[in-house]
CSV table of C-alpha atoms and ligand atoms in Angstrom, one decimal:
chain,number,residue,atom,x,y,z
A,834,MET,CA,62.6,49.9,114.7
A,835,LYS,CA,61.2,47.1,116.7
A,836,GLU,CA,63.7,45.4,119.1
A,837,LYS,CA,64.0,42.1,120.6
A,838,VAL,CA,64.1,42.1,124.2
A,839,LEU,CA,65.3,39.1,126.8
A,840,ALA,CA,62.2,39.3,129.2
A,841,VAL,CA,62.1,37.6,132.6
A,842,ASP,CA,58.9,37.5,134.8
A,843,ILE,CA,59.7,36.2,138.3
A,844,GLY,CA,56.8,34.8,140.2
A,845,GLY,CA,56.5,32.9,143.3
A,846,THR,CA,55.5,29.6,141.7
A,847,SER,CA,57.4,29.9,138.5
A,848,ILE,CA,59.7,32.2,136.4
A,849,LYS,CA,58.8,32.7,133.2
A,850,THR,CA,61.3,33.8,130.4
A,851,GLY,CA,61.1,34.9,126.7
A,852,ILE,CA,62.3,36.7,123.7
A,853,VAL,CA,59.6,39.5,123.1
A,854,GLU,CA,59.2,41.8,120.4
A,855,GLU,CA,56.8,44.6,121.4
A,856,ASP,CA,53.7,42.8,122.3
A,857,GLN,CA,54.7,39.3,120.7
A,858,ILE,CA,56.3,36.7,122.4
A,859,LEU,CA,58.8,34.8,119.8
A,860,GLU,CA,60.3,32.3,122.3
A,861,PHE,CA,59.1,31.1,125.5
A,862,ALA,CA,60.4,29.0,128.7
A,863,SER,CA,59.0,28.5,132.1
A,864,TYR,CA,60.9,27.1,135.1
A,865,LYS,CA,59.8,26.2,138.6
A,866,ASN,CA,60.8,28.9,141.0
A,867,VAL,CA,63.2,26.8,143.4
A,868,TRP,CA,65.2,29.9,144.3
A,869,LYS,CA,63.0,31.0,147.3
A,870,GLY,CA,65.6,31.9,150.2
A,871,HIS,CA,68.4,31.2,147.5
A,872,GLN,CA,68.7,34.4,145.8
A,873,GLU,CA,72.6,33.6,145.5
A,874,LYS,CA,71.9,30.8,143.0
A,875,LEU,CA,69.6,32.6,140.6
A,876,VAL,CA,72.1,34.5,138.8
A,877,PRO,CA,74.3,31.5,137.8
A,878,PHE,CA,71.2,29.8,136.6
A,879,PHE,CA,70.3,32.8,134.5
A,880,ASN,CA,73.9,32.7,133.0
A,881,LYS,CA,73.2,29.2,131.9
A,882,ILE,CA,69.9,29.5,130.4
A,883,PHE,CA,70.2,32.7,128.6
A,884,GLN,CA,73.6,32.3,126.6
A,885,HIS,CA,71.6,30.4,123.7
A,886,TRP,CA,69.0,33.3,123.2
A,887,ILE,CA,71.3,36.1,123.5
A,888,GLN,CA,73.7,34.7,121.0
A,889,GLN,CA,70.8,33.6,118.6
A,890,TYR,CA,69.0,36.8,118.7
A,891,ASN,CA,71.9,39.1,119.3
A,892,ILE,CA,70.2,40.6,122.5
A,893,THR,CA,71.6,43.7,124.0
A,894,LYS,CA,68.3,44.4,126.4
A,895,MET,CA,67.1,42.7,129.1
A,896,GLY,CA,63.8,43.5,131.3
A,897,ILE,CA,62.8,41.6,134.5
A,898,GLY,CA,59.6,41.8,136.7
A,899,CYS,CA,60.2,40.7,140.1
A,900,PRO,CA,57.6,40.9,143.1
A,901,GLY,CA,58.3,43.0,146.1
A,902,GLU,CA,60.0,46.3,146.7
A,903,ILE,CA,62.6,47.2,143.8
A,904,LYS,CA,64.8,50.1,144.0
A,905,ASP,CA,67.7,51.2,141.8
A,906,GLY,CA,68.1,47.6,140.3
A,907,VAL,CA,68.0,46.0,143.8
A,908,VAL,CA,65.1,43.9,145.1
A,909,VAL,CA,64.9,45.2,148.5
A,910,PHE,CA,62.7,42.9,149.9
A,911,ALA,CA,60.3,40.2,148.3
A,912,ALA,CA,58.3,38.5,151.1
A,913,ASN,CA,57.0,35.5,149.3
A,914,LEU,CA,60.4,34.7,147.8
A,915,LYS,CA,62.4,35.5,151.0
A,916,TRP,CA,64.8,37.8,149.1
A,917,HIS,CA,66.4,40.6,150.7
A,918,ASN,CA,68.8,43.4,149.4
A,919,PHE,CA,69.2,41.3,146.2
A,920,GLU,CA,71.5,43.1,144.1
A,921,LEU,CA,70.2,41.4,140.7
A,922,VAL,CA,70.9,44.0,138.2
A,923,LYS,CA,74.3,44.6,139.3
A,924,GLN,CA,75.2,40.9,139.5
A,925,LEU,CA,73.7,40.1,135.9
A,926,GLN,CA,75.7,43.1,134.6
A,927,GLN,CA,79.0,41.4,135.8
A,928,ILE,CA,78.0,38.4,133.7
A,929,PHE,CA,76.5,40.7,130.7
A,930,PRO,CA,78.4,43.8,130.6
A,931,GLN,CA,77.2,44.9,127.4
A,932,MET,CA,73.5,44.4,128.2
A,933,THR,CA,71.1,47.2,129.3
A,934,ILE,CA,69.2,45.9,132.0
A,935,LYS,CA,66.1,47.0,134.0
A,936,ILE,CA,64.0,45.6,136.7
A,937,GLU,CA,60.8,46.7,138.0
A,938,ASN,CA,58.0,45.5,140.5
A,939,ASP,CA,56.2,42.8,138.4
A,940,GLY,CA,52.6,44.1,138.8
A,941,ARG,CA,54.0,47.5,137.6
A,942,ALA,CA,55.6,45.9,134.7
A,943,ALA,CA,52.6,44.0,133.6
A,944,THR,CA,50.4,47.4,133.9
A,945,LEU,CA,53.0,48.9,131.4
A,946,ALA,CA,52.3,46.1,129.0
A,947,GLU,CA,48.4,47.0,129.3
A,948,LEU,CA,49.1,50.4,128.9
A,949,GLU,CA,51.3,50.3,125.9
A,950,TYR,CA,49.6,47.6,124.0
A,951,GLY,CA,46.4,46.2,125.6
A,952,LYS,CA,43.4,47.4,127.4
A,953,LEU,CA,44.4,50.1,129.4
A,954,LYS,CA,45.6,52.2,126.1
A,955,ASP,CA,42.6,54.6,126.4
A,956,ALA,CA,42.1,54.2,130.2
A,957,LYS,CA,42.4,57.6,132.5
A,958,ASN,CA,42.4,55.7,135.9
A,959,ALA,CA,42.5,52.1,136.3
A,960,LEU,CA,43.0,49.4,138.6
A,961,PHE,CA,45.2,46.4,137.3
A,962,ILE,CA,45.4,43.3,139.3
A,963,VAL,CA,47.5,40.2,138.9
A,964,PHE,CA,46.6,37.1,140.7
A,965,GLY,CA,49.2,34.7,141.4
A,966,ARG,CA,51.1,33.4,144.3
A,967,GLY,CA,50.2,36.6,145.8
A,968,VAL,CA,48.3,39.7,144.4
A,969,GLY,CA,50.1,42.3,142.6
A,970,GLY,CA,49.2,45.2,140.2
A,971,SER,CA,49.2,48.9,140.4
A,972,LEU,CA,46.9,51.8,140.2
A,973,VAL,CA,46.9,53.9,137.1
A,974,ILE,CA,46.1,57.5,137.6
A,975,ASN,CA,45.9,60.0,134.6
A,976,HIS,CA,47.3,57.2,132.3
A,977,GLU,CA,50.3,56.8,134.6
A,978,ILE,CA,51.4,54.1,137.1
A,979,TYR,CA,50.9,55.8,140.5
A,980,THR,CA,54.2,55.1,142.3
A,981,GLY,CA,53.4,57.1,145.7
A,982,SER,CA,55.5,59.4,147.5
A,983,TYR,CA,58.2,56.8,148.6
A,984,ASN,CA,57.9,54.4,145.4
A,985,ARG,CA,55.5,52.1,147.4
A,986,GLY,CA,52.3,53.2,146.0
A,987,GLY,CA,49.6,50.7,145.0
A,988,ASN,CA,50.6,47.8,147.0
A,989,PHE,CA,47.1,46.8,147.5
A,990,GLY,CA,47.8,43.2,148.1
A,991,HIS,CA,48.6,44.1,151.4
A,992,MET,CA,45.5,46.0,152.3
A,993,VAL,CA,43.8,44.2,155.2
A,994,ILE,CA,40.2,42.9,154.3
A,995,LYS,CA,39.5,40.6,157.4
A,996,ASN,CA,40.4,40.7,161.0
A,997,TYR,CA,38.3,38.1,162.6
A,998,LYS,CA,40.5,34.9,162.7
A,999,ALA,CA,42.3,36.5,159.7
A,1000,ARG,CA,45.2,34.7,157.9
A,1001,LYS,CA,48.8,35.3,158.4
A,1002,CYS,CA,50.6,37.1,155.6
A,1003,ASN,CA,54.0,36.8,154.6
A,1004,CYS,CA,54.4,40.6,155.3
A,1005,GLY,CA,53.9,39.9,158.9
A,1006,ARG,CA,50.5,41.3,159.2
A,1007,LYS,CA,47.0,39.4,159.3
A,1008,GLY,CA,44.0,39.1,157.0
A,1009,CYS,CA,45.8,40.8,153.9
A,1010,PHE,CA,44.0,40.9,150.4
A,1011,GLU,CA,46.5,38.5,148.8
A,1012,THR,CA,46.0,35.7,151.5
A,1013,TYR,CA,42.5,35.6,150.5
A,1014,ALA,CA,42.4,36.5,146.7
A,1015,SER,CA,45.5,34.8,145.5
A,1016,VAL,CA,45.6,31.4,144.2
A,1017,ALA,CA,47.4,30.2,147.5
A,1018,GLY,CA,44.4,32.0,149.2
A,1019,LEU,CA,41.9,30.0,146.9
A,1020,VAL,CA,43.8,26.8,148.2
A,1021,GLN,CA,43.6,27.9,151.8
A,1022,THR,CA,39.7,28.8,151.4
A,1023,ILE,CA,39.4,25.2,150.2
A,1024,LYS,CA,41.2,23.8,153.3
A,1025,ASP,CA,38.7,25.8,155.3
A,1026,VAL,CA,35.7,24.6,153.7
A,1027,ASN,CA,37.3,21.1,153.7
A,1028,TYR,CA,37.7,21.2,157.4
A,1029,HIS,CA,34.0,21.3,158.0
A,1030,SER,CA,32.8,18.7,155.3
A,1031,LYS,CA,32.2,15.1,155.3
A,1032,ASN,CA,33.3,14.8,151.8
A,1033,PRO,CA,36.7,16.5,151.8
A,1034,VAL,CA,38.9,17.2,148.9
A,1035,PRO,CA,42.3,15.1,149.1
A,1036,LEU,CA,44.7,18.0,150.2
A,1037,LYS,CA,48.0,16.3,148.7
A,1038,GLU,CA,49.4,18.7,146.1
A,1039,LEU,CA,46.5,20.8,146.1
A,1040,GLY,CA,47.6,23.7,143.3
A,1041,GLY,CA,46.2,25.8,141.0
A,1042,LEU,CA,45.9,23.6,138.3
A,1043,ARG,CA,44.3,20.6,140.4
A,1044,VAL,CA,41.9,23.5,141.9
A,1045,VAL,CA,40.9,24.1,138.3
A,1046,ASP,CA,40.4,20.5,137.2
A,1047,LEU,CA,38.4,19.8,140.5
A,1048,ALA,CA,36.3,22.8,139.8
A,1049,ASN,CA,35.6,21.8,136.3
A,1050,ASN,CA,34.4,18.6,137.6
A,1051,GLN,CA,31.9,20.3,139.8
A,1052,HIS,CA,33.5,19.2,143.1
A,1053,PRO,CA,31.2,20.6,145.6
A,1054,ILE,CA,33.8,21.6,148.0
A,1055,VAL,CA,35.7,23.2,145.5
A,1056,ILE,CA,32.8,25.2,144.0
A,1057,LYS,CA,31.8,26.5,147.3
A,1058,ALA,CA,35.3,27.8,148.1
A,1059,VAL,CA,35.6,29.2,144.6
A,1060,GLN,CA,32.3,31.2,145.3
A,1061,GLN,CA,33.7,32.4,148.6
A,1062,TRP,CA,37.0,33.3,146.9
A,1063,ASN,CA,35.0,35.4,144.3
A,1064,LEU,CA,33.1,37.1,147.0
A,1065,ASP,CA,36.3,38.0,148.8
A,1066,ILE,CA,37.7,39.3,145.5
A,1067,ALA,CA,34.5,41.3,144.4
A,1068,GLU,CA,34.3,42.8,147.9
A,1069,SER,CA,37.8,44.0,148.0
A,1070,ILE,CA,37.8,45.5,144.3
A,1071,LEU,CA,34.8,47.4,145.4
A,1072,SER,CA,36.5,49.0,148.3
A,1073,LEU,CA,39.4,50.1,145.7
A,1074,ALA,CA,37.0,51.3,143.4
A,1075,LEU,CA,35.4,53.4,146.1
A,1076,LEU,CA,39.0,54.8,146.8
A,1077,LEU,CA,40.0,55.3,143.0
A,1078,ASP,CA,36.9,55.6,141.0
A,1079,PRO,CA,38.5,53.9,138.1
A,1080,SER,CA,37.3,53.8,134.4
A,1081,HIS,CA,38.8,50.4,134.0
A,1082,ILE,CA,39.4,47.3,136.1
A,1083,ILE,CA,41.8,44.6,134.4
A,1084,LEU,CA,42.5,41.3,136.0
A,1085,ALA,CA,45.7,39.2,134.9
A,1086,GLY,CA,47.5,36.3,136.1
A,1087,GLY,CA,47.5,32.5,135.2
A,1088,ILE,CA,44.4,31.8,137.1
A,1089,THR,CA,42.4,34.2,134.9
A,1090,GLU,CA,42.5,31.8,132.1
A,1091,SER,CA,40.7,29.2,134.2
A,1092,GLY,CA,37.3,30.9,134.0
A,1093,LEU,CA,37.2,30.6,137.8
A,1094,ILE,CA,37.0,34.5,138.3
A,1095,HIS,CA,33.3,35.7,138.0
A,1096,ILE,CA,33.6,38.9,136.3
A,1097,GLU,CA,29.8,39.3,136.4
A,1098,LEU,CA,30.0,39.2,140.2
A,1099,ILE,CA,32.5,42.0,140.3
A,1100,LYS,CA,30.4,43.9,138.0
A,1101,GLU,CA,27.5,43.4,140.2
A,1102,LYS,CA,29.0,44.5,143.5
A,1103,LEU,CA,30.3,47.8,141.7
A,1104,LYS,CA,26.9,48.4,140.4
A,1105,GLU,CA,25.0,48.1,143.7
A,1106,GLN,CA,27.3,51.1,144.8
A,1107,GLY,CA,26.7,53.0,141.6
A,1108,TYR,CA,29.7,52.1,139.6
A,1109,GLU,CA,28.0,50.5,136.7
A,1110,ASP,CA,30.3,52.2,134.0
A,1111,VAL,CA,33.4,50.9,134.8
A,1112,VAL,CA,34.8,48.3,132.3
A,1113,VAL,CA,36.1,45.0,133.9
A,1114,GLU,CA,37.9,42.5,131.9
A,1115,LEU,CA,40.6,40.1,131.7
A,1116,SER,CA,43.9,41.3,130.4
A,1117,SER,CA,45.0,41.2,127.1
A,1118,PHE,CA,47.8,39.1,128.0
A,1119,LYS,CA,46.4,37.0,131.0
A,1120,ALA,CA,49.4,34.9,132.3
A,1121,LYS,CA,52.0,36.6,129.7
A,1122,ALA,CA,51.3,40.3,130.8
A,1123,GLY,CA,54.3,40.2,133.4
A,1124,LEU,CA,56.4,39.0,130.4
A,1125,VAL,CA,55.4,41.5,127.8
A,1126,GLY,CA,55.6,44.3,130.7
A,1127,ALA,CA,59.3,43.1,131.4
A,1128,ALA,CA,60.1,43.7,127.9
A,1129,THR,CA,58.2,47.0,127.9
A,1130,LEU,CA,60.5,48.3,130.5
A,1131,LEU,CA,63.0,48.8,127.7
A,1132,LYS,CA,61.0,51.0,125.5
B,370,LIG,ZN1,50.4,41.2,153.7
């Protein structure tokens, strides 16, 4: 029987919520994530916004995707959100005692959606990458999400890709993949190109949407930065392909809806090293992969 699930996709920039039935999103609402460093205020907010949907749809199941390390219902550490040992499921359970609640790393949850309903249905080994405020995702090995020995597998957002004048990451290291490949990384690359330019981009409120707008208007600095950003992404994906030998590489996250990611460049790089048979595509769910994935946790 098809069941309606209350799904929550927590991101560094926004928190997406919805009522999801298998791969269909029946209701959707997005909120700016203003709870960075304020984990204690999140559950009271959820209590306020969810009551209406829970009653309207008679909801008994809730699935949550959240960045960082998740263990036994606890957000052990989410660097970009500054959350530590946040007992999210336990706190929600006190408010919604009848509800079955599950939480998983957001990248893994999104991968589940793709494995169950999307482009990884027939994939043997795959790389699933979500571009957001950070870079999440997971490795799929023999059609299952690879979790590793201590549940920390597939954390490639913090794989170091540069060391010369490398950017500082929220994890404490320098030069991590996500400091270059994320949307925040793209903004930083624009700032770097700007620094050397006579015709700089006004940097005030330079977020993902504004970057897309400037790119669509062919702003030369943004175009140059987008090219560099794509090169960083393509080179890093090639390194991951060398390790995994994937049949599929699927890209997700809001920025993939903008057309700024050059899939052809990734394919070209892969081909140069003999990986021409790899399927490289955008996620079936793009920005909503995390939301559908959060609901899939309850299947
Ligand atoms: Zn890092």
